[in-house]
Each structure stands twice: as C-alpha cells, then as structure tokens.
Coordinates of C-alpha atoms and ligand atoms in Angstrom, one line a residue:
V1 CA -52.9 35.7 -32.5
D2 CA -54.9 33.2 -34.4
S3 CA -53.4 30.2 -33.3
S4 CA -55.8 28.1 -35.4
G5 CA -54.3 26.6 -38.9
L6 CA -51.2 25.6 -39.5
F7 CA -47.5 26.9 -39.5
G8 CA -44.2 26.0 -41.3
G9 CA -41.3 26.4 -39.3
I10 CA -37.5 26.2 -40.1
E11 CA -34.5 25.9 -38.3
G12 CA -31.8 26.5 -40.8
G13 CA -28.3 25.0 -39.5
G14 CA -25.1 24.6 -40.7
T15 CA -24.7 20.6 -40.4
K16 CA -29.5 20.1 -41.3
F17 CA -32.3 22.2 -42.0
I18 CA -35.2 21.2 -39.9
C19 CA -38.4 21.6 -41.5
A20 CA -41.5 20.9 -40.0
V21 CA -45.4 21.5 -40.0
G22 CA -47.5 22.5 -36.9
T23 CA -50.4 24.1 -35.0
G24 CA -49.9 27.4 -33.2
T25 CA -50.2 26.1 -30.0
G26 CA -47.2 23.9 -30.7
T27 CA -47.6 20.4 -31.9
I28 CA -45.5 19.6 -35.2
I29 CA -47.9 17.3 -37.2
N30 CA -45.0 16.8 -40.0
E31 CA -41.1 17.2 -39.7
V32 CA -37.9 16.2 -42.3
R33 CA -34.1 16.6 -41.8
V34 CA -32.7 18.0 -45.3
A35 CA -28.8 17.9 -44.6
T36 CA -27.1 21.4 -45.5
S37 CA -25.0 21.1 -48.9
T38 CA -24.9 24.3 -51.2
P39 CA -28.2 27.0 -50.7
A40 CA -29.6 26.4 -54.0
A41 CA -29.9 22.8 -53.3
T42 CA -30.5 22.7 -49.1
L43 CA -32.9 25.8 -50.2
Q44 CA -34.8 24.0 -53.1
E45 CA -35.5 20.7 -50.9
V46 CA -36.9 22.9 -48.1
I47 CA -39.7 24.5 -50.9
S48 CA -40.4 20.9 -52.4
Y49 CA -41.1 20.2 -48.7
F50 CA -43.8 22.9 -47.6
R51 CA -44.9 23.0 -51.0
P52 CA -48.0 20.4 -51.1
F53 CA -48.9 21.7 -47.5
C54 CA -49.1 25.5 -48.8
K55 CA -52.1 25.3 -51.2
P56 CA -54.8 25.5 -50.6
H57 CA -53.8 28.1 -47.7
E58 CA -53.2 25.2 -45.2
V59 CA -49.9 27.1 -44.0
E60 CA -49.7 30.7 -44.5
A61 CA -46.7 31.3 -43.1
I62 CA -43.0 30.1 -42.1
G63 CA -40.8 30.8 -40.2
I64 CA -37.6 30.5 -40.3
G65 CA -34.6 30.5 -37.6
C66 CA -31.5 30.6 -39.8
F67 CA -27.7 30.1 -38.8
G68 CA -26.0 33.5 -39.0
P69 CA -24.8 36.4 -39.9
V70 CA -27.6 37.9 -40.9
D71 CA -29.4 40.9 -42.3
L72 CA -32.3 41.7 -39.7
E73 CA -32.7 45.2 -40.5
P74 CA -35.9 45.5 -43.0
E75 CA -35.3 48.2 -44.5
S76 CA -32.0 46.6 -46.1
S77 CA -31.6 45.7 -49.3
T78 CA -30.3 42.7 -48.0
Y79 CA -32.7 41.4 -45.5
G80 CA -33.1 37.9 -45.1
F81 CA -29.5 37.4 -46.2
I82 CA -27.1 35.2 -44.5
T83 CA -24.2 37.5 -44.9
S84 CA -20.7 37.6 -44.3
T85 CA -21.0 33.6 -42.9
P86 CA -17.1 31.3 -42.8
K87 CA -19.6 28.5 -43.7
P88 CA -18.4 28.2 -48.0
G89 CA -20.5 29.2 -50.4
W90 CA -23.4 30.8 -48.3
Q91 CA -22.1 34.3 -47.9
N92 CA -24.7 36.1 -49.7
T93 CA -27.6 33.6 -49.6
D94 CA -31.0 35.1 -49.9
V95 CA -32.8 33.0 -47.8
V96 CA -36.1 35.0 -47.6
G97 CA -36.0 35.8 -50.8
T98 CA -35.6 32.1 -52.5
I99 CA -39.0 31.1 -50.5
R100 CA -40.7 33.3 -51.0
A101 CA -40.5 33.9 -54.6
A102 CA -41.9 30.3 -54.4
L103 CA -43.8 29.6 -52.1
P104 CA -46.9 31.5 -51.5
V105 CA -46.8 32.4 -47.6
K106 CA -46.1 35.0 -45.2
V107 CA -42.3 34.4 -44.3
A108 CA -40.8 35.7 -41.0
F109 CA -37.0 35.8 -40.4
D110 CA -34.7 35.9 -37.4
L111 CA -31.6 34.3 -36.1
D112 CA -31.4 30.5 -34.8
V113 CA -30.8 31.6 -31.2
N114 CA -33.6 34.2 -30.9
A115 CA -36.1 31.2 -33.1
A116 CA -34.7 29.3 -30.0
A117 CA -35.2 31.5 -27.2
L118 CA -39.1 32.3 -28.4
G119 CA -39.8 28.7 -28.4
E120 CA -38.6 27.9 -25.2
H121 CA -40.5 31.1 -24.1
A122 CA -43.9 29.7 -25.8
W123 CA -43.6 26.4 -24.6
G124 CA -40.4 25.5 -22.8
A125 CA -38.4 25.8 -20.3
A126 CA -38.5 30.1 -19.8
A127 CA -42.5 29.8 -20.0
P128 CA -44.3 32.2 -18.7
T129 CA -40.9 33.4 -17.0
D130 CA -40.1 37.3 -18.6
P131 CA -37.3 38.6 -18.9
S132 CA -35.3 35.1 -19.9
L133 CA -31.9 34.7 -21.5
Y134 CA -31.5 32.0 -23.4
L135 CA -27.9 31.2 -24.7
T136 CA -26.8 29.0 -26.4
I137 CA -22.8 27.1 -26.5
G138 CA -21.9 24.9 -29.1
T139 CA -20.4 25.9 -32.7
G140 CA -20.6 29.6 -31.7
I141 CA -22.1 30.7 -28.6
G142 CA -24.9 33.3 -28.8
G143 CA -27.4 34.8 -26.3
T144 CA -31.2 36.0 -26.5
Y145 CA -32.3 38.0 -24.0
L146 CA -36.5 38.0 -24.0
Q147 CA -38.1 40.8 -22.9
Q148 CA -42.1 40.4 -23.1
G149 CA -41.7 37.9 -25.5
K150 CA -39.6 39.7 -27.8
A151 CA -35.6 39.7 -28.2
L152 CA -33.8 42.5 -27.0
R153 CA -32.2 44.7 -30.4
G154 CA -30.5 47.8 -30.4
L155 CA -27.6 48.9 -33.2
L156 CA -27.3 44.7 -34.1
H157 CA -28.1 41.9 -32.1
P158 CA -26.1 41.2 -29.3
E159 CA -23.6 39.0 -29.7
M160 CA -22.8 37.6 -26.3
G161 CA -20.3 35.0 -27.3
H162 CA -18.0 37.5 -27.4
I163 CA -17.4 39.2 -24.1
R164 CA -14.4 39.0 -22.3
V165 CA -13.9 36.5 -20.0
P166 CA -11.4 36.1 -16.8
H167 CA -9.1 34.1 -18.8
D168 CA -7.5 31.7 -16.2
L169 CA -4.0 31.6 -17.7
D170 CA -2.5 29.6 -14.8
R171 CA -4.7 26.9 -16.3
D172 CA -5.5 27.3 -19.6
H173 CA -2.5 28.2 -22.0
F174 CA -4.6 28.4 -24.8
S175 CA -4.9 31.7 -27.1
G176 CA -8.2 30.7 -28.0
S177 CA -10.1 30.2 -31.3
C178 CA -12.1 33.4 -32.0
P179 CA -10.3 35.3 -34.8
F180 CA -11.7 38.5 -34.1
H181 CA -10.6 38.2 -30.2
G182 CA -8.6 35.8 -29.5
D183 CA -9.7 34.3 -26.2
C184 CA -13.1 36.4 -25.8
F185 CA -15.7 33.8 -24.4
E186 CA -16.5 32.2 -27.8
G187 CA -12.8 31.8 -28.3
L188 CA -12.1 30.1 -24.6
A189 CA -16.0 28.2 -24.4
S190 CA -17.0 27.3 -27.6
G191 CA -16.9 23.6 -29.3
P192 CA -14.6 24.7 -31.8
A193 CA -12.3 26.5 -29.4
I194 CA -12.5 22.6 -27.1
Q195 CA -11.6 21.3 -30.7
R196 CA -8.1 23.8 -31.0
R197 CA -7.2 23.3 -28.0
F198 CA -6.5 19.8 -27.6
G199 CA -6.6 18.4 -31.2
L200 CA -10.3 16.3 -31.2
A201 CA -13.4 16.6 -31.1
P202 CA -15.7 17.4 -27.9
E203 CA -17.5 14.8 -28.1
H204 CA -14.0 13.0 -27.3
L205 CA -13.4 14.8 -23.9
T206 CA -14.3 12.2 -21.0
D207 CA -16.8 13.7 -18.8
N208 CA -14.1 13.8 -15.7
D209 CA -11.4 15.8 -17.8
P210 CA -10.0 18.5 -15.7
F211 CA -10.7 20.8 -19.0
W212 CA -14.4 20.9 -17.8
D213 CA -13.8 22.5 -14.4
L214 CA -12.9 25.1 -16.4
E215 CA -15.2 25.3 -19.0
A216 CA -17.8 25.6 -16.0
G217 CA -16.1 28.7 -14.5
Y218 CA -15.8 30.3 -18.2
I219 CA -19.8 29.8 -18.9
A220 CA -20.2 31.4 -15.0
S221 CA -18.3 34.5 -15.8
A222 CA -20.7 35.0 -18.7
L223 CA -23.6 34.3 -16.8
V224 CA -22.6 36.8 -13.8
A225 CA -22.0 39.9 -16.9
Y226 CA -25.2 38.6 -18.7
I227 CA -27.0 38.8 -14.6
L228 CA -25.6 41.5 -13.5
I229 CA -26.1 43.5 -17.0
L230 CA -29.6 41.7 -18.0
S231 CA -31.2 40.4 -14.4
P232 CA -33.0 37.6 -16.6
R233 CA -35.8 36.3 -14.1
R234 CA -34.4 32.6 -15.5
V235 CA -31.2 31.9 -18.1
I236 CA -31.5 28.9 -20.0
L237 CA -28.1 26.8 -21.4
G238 CA -28.3 24.8 -24.5
G239 CA -26.5 23.8 -27.4
G240 CA -23.7 20.7 -28.1
V241 CA -21.6 21.7 -24.9
M242 CA -24.1 21.8 -22.6
K243 CA -25.4 17.9 -23.4
R244 CA -23.3 17.5 -20.5
A245 CA -25.3 17.4 -17.9
F246 CA -22.9 17.8 -15.0
L247 CA -21.7 21.0 -15.9
F248 CA -24.9 22.6 -15.0
P249 CA -24.7 22.0 -11.2
E250 CA -20.8 23.5 -11.4
I251 CA -22.0 26.3 -13.3
R252 CA -24.7 27.4 -10.4
V253 CA -22.1 27.0 -7.5
R254 CA -19.9 29.0 -9.8
V255 CA -22.1 31.7 -10.2
L256 CA -23.3 32.1 -6.7
E257 CA -19.4 32.1 -5.7
M258 CA -18.8 35.0 -7.9
L259 CA -21.9 36.6 -7.1
R260 CA -21.0 36.7 -3.6
S261 CA -24.4 37.1 -2.5
Y262 CA -24.7 40.7 -3.6
L263 CA -28.2 40.3 -5.3
R264 CA -30.3 39.1 -3.3
S265 CA -33.1 37.1 -4.8
P266 CA -34.6 33.7 -3.8
A267 CA -34.5 33.0 -7.2
L268 CA -31.0 32.9 -6.9
E269 CA -30.1 32.2 -3.8
D270 CA -32.3 29.2 -2.3
H271 CA -34.1 28.2 -6.2
I272 CA -30.9 28.1 -8.8
D273 CA -31.4 24.6 -9.6
S274 CA -34.7 26.5 -11.6
Y275 CA -32.8 29.5 -12.2
I276 CA -29.9 28.3 -15.3
V277 CA -31.9 25.2 -16.9
P278 CA -31.5 23.5 -19.7
P279 CA -33.8 23.4 -22.9
A280 CA -37.2 21.7 -22.0
L281 CA -37.8 21.5 -25.5
G282 CA -34.8 19.3 -26.2
T283 CA -33.1 20.2 -29.9
R284 CA -36.7 21.4 -30.8
S285 CA -36.4 25.0 -29.3
G286 CA -35.3 26.4 -32.8
V287 CA -37.7 24.8 -35.2
L288 CA -40.9 25.5 -32.7
G289 CA -39.8 29.2 -32.0
A290 CA -40.0 29.0 -36.0
L291 CA -43.7 27.7 -35.4
V292 CA -44.1 31.0 -33.1
M293 CA -42.6 33.5 -35.6
A294 CA -45.1 31.9 -38.4
R295 CA -47.8 32.0 -36.4
D296 CA -46.9 35.8 -35.0
C297 CA -46.6 36.5 -38.3
A298 CA -50.1 35.4 -40.1
Ligands
LIG1 ZN1 -14.8 36.7 -30.4

C-alpha cells in the first residue's frame, strides 16, 4: 500500500455528495459538498471539482462510497451503477463509468455504509479492532461487518436493516414503513419509520419522548442478533438517529439484559461502554473510507 501522494474520496448521498482530496494517512487537504440534484448535474460538479487535482497525476485514484442499491459485481455489465433506488431520476445511473470517462484515474466503488466502516476501521472507532460491525441508523438502516479489513460479502451484500426484530405491539401499533416487509428493523426504527409513525420529522421529537425507549429496544434486539451471529469485537452505531447520544447507554443496558450473561467476554460484561460506540470520525467516516478505498486501489 502506497500512502504517499494524494487520493480522492467521494461519499455519495441522497442529499449531498461530499468530495475530498487527502493523503493516504487520512488527512483531508480540501473538501467540498455538492447538493444531490439530477445524476448528470451532480456528477458533472463532482468531476469539475476533481479535474484540477487529477493533472498531472496528483490524484491517481478516487474512491466512491455511494448510496444504494448499487451493483458491486465486477463482472456485471452494470458494475458501478446505482440500480433500483427509489430516489427519483437516479435509477440505473452509471456512477463509475461517468467518472472514469471524464478523469484519468483509477476508481474504487462500494456502498456508502461499507466506506464508512472502512474509514472507522482505518482511522476511527474500530481501529485497530477486527472484526468489527458498523451500523448506520438514519434514512435507512444498513450494516457492514469487516473482517481483516474487508466487508463481508456473499451472494449479495448483507442487508442487516431488514431482519425481523420483536415488534412491541402492546406499546407500538405502527405497522412499519418498509415497502417490502412492513415492520422489519428498518421499517420500525429508521428515520422514515419515525416520521411515518408520528407524522413529523425525527428531529422534532424531544429527547424525553417515550418513543426513544422503544427505539433503544429495537436497536438492542437487532444488535443481539448480529452479536450472536457475527461475534464482532466492536460495534459502531452511526447515522442520523444515533446523534441522540442518550440512546447509547440505553442500548448497552438492553443488549446486556437480552444476552442474559450467555456470552462470557470482558468486552461485553465489563467494558460495554467501549464495545458499543459512536463513530470517531463524526460525519467524515464515509469520505475518509472512500480515501482508504482509493489508496488501496492505486
Ligand atoms: Zn424491510
């Protein structure tokens, strides 16, 4: 791995594209935020930003962590595309091809949540812990399990947001917001689920609303499943919903209650405060992870 030189990173999101130029050791030297409009206009702005950095070969590679669903199969004819997104106008957008055609760089491409996990693994809350789990709880819910620095993939990439968690029907009559499963984890606990349940944006819910107790329970239920199946050494919870820092202690207590001392590990029993943690890179996990991807493909 060559850490000298400069690399480009893009975190492509539904509301903005964060573009940065930085070093292979994670220092960002320049950054810009581009509002997400149409694919053509957004990608053109991204390309215009990077063009002066790309000649003559200051930036040799660009990593892209992109909102999905995306095609990550290198053999596929639609590799590097955003595929069936509900975001209007963005279905079948050739992100990688558009960047490659315009800039003389290598391009690495992955899901946004995978990029964020890589960023936290390289320079943040998961460094140097392995394996680790990064979960984002926001507009959607997605998770990445990193083992030896690589995101677990199988038939497809894991879709951790769509598992079933016990729906507390006594206290929560909301039928769920997932168009596929109704009251799956994402359908109960994502930002849009909160919005649909209360008819107001999650940020307008006060910290002492009784709903947060339910939310902590749903998140803890999902974490218990992931911990039992994957046995990560650390769990990082990011995304807009997790900006409510008071959720962390509630989730930790609930996870321990649900595990009922079955898993005997000091990391859980004595140090859960450093086992379930917020991202250390704040809102830059994704763009820094994209830099890692660029560095590793250059
Ligand atoms: Zn679902």
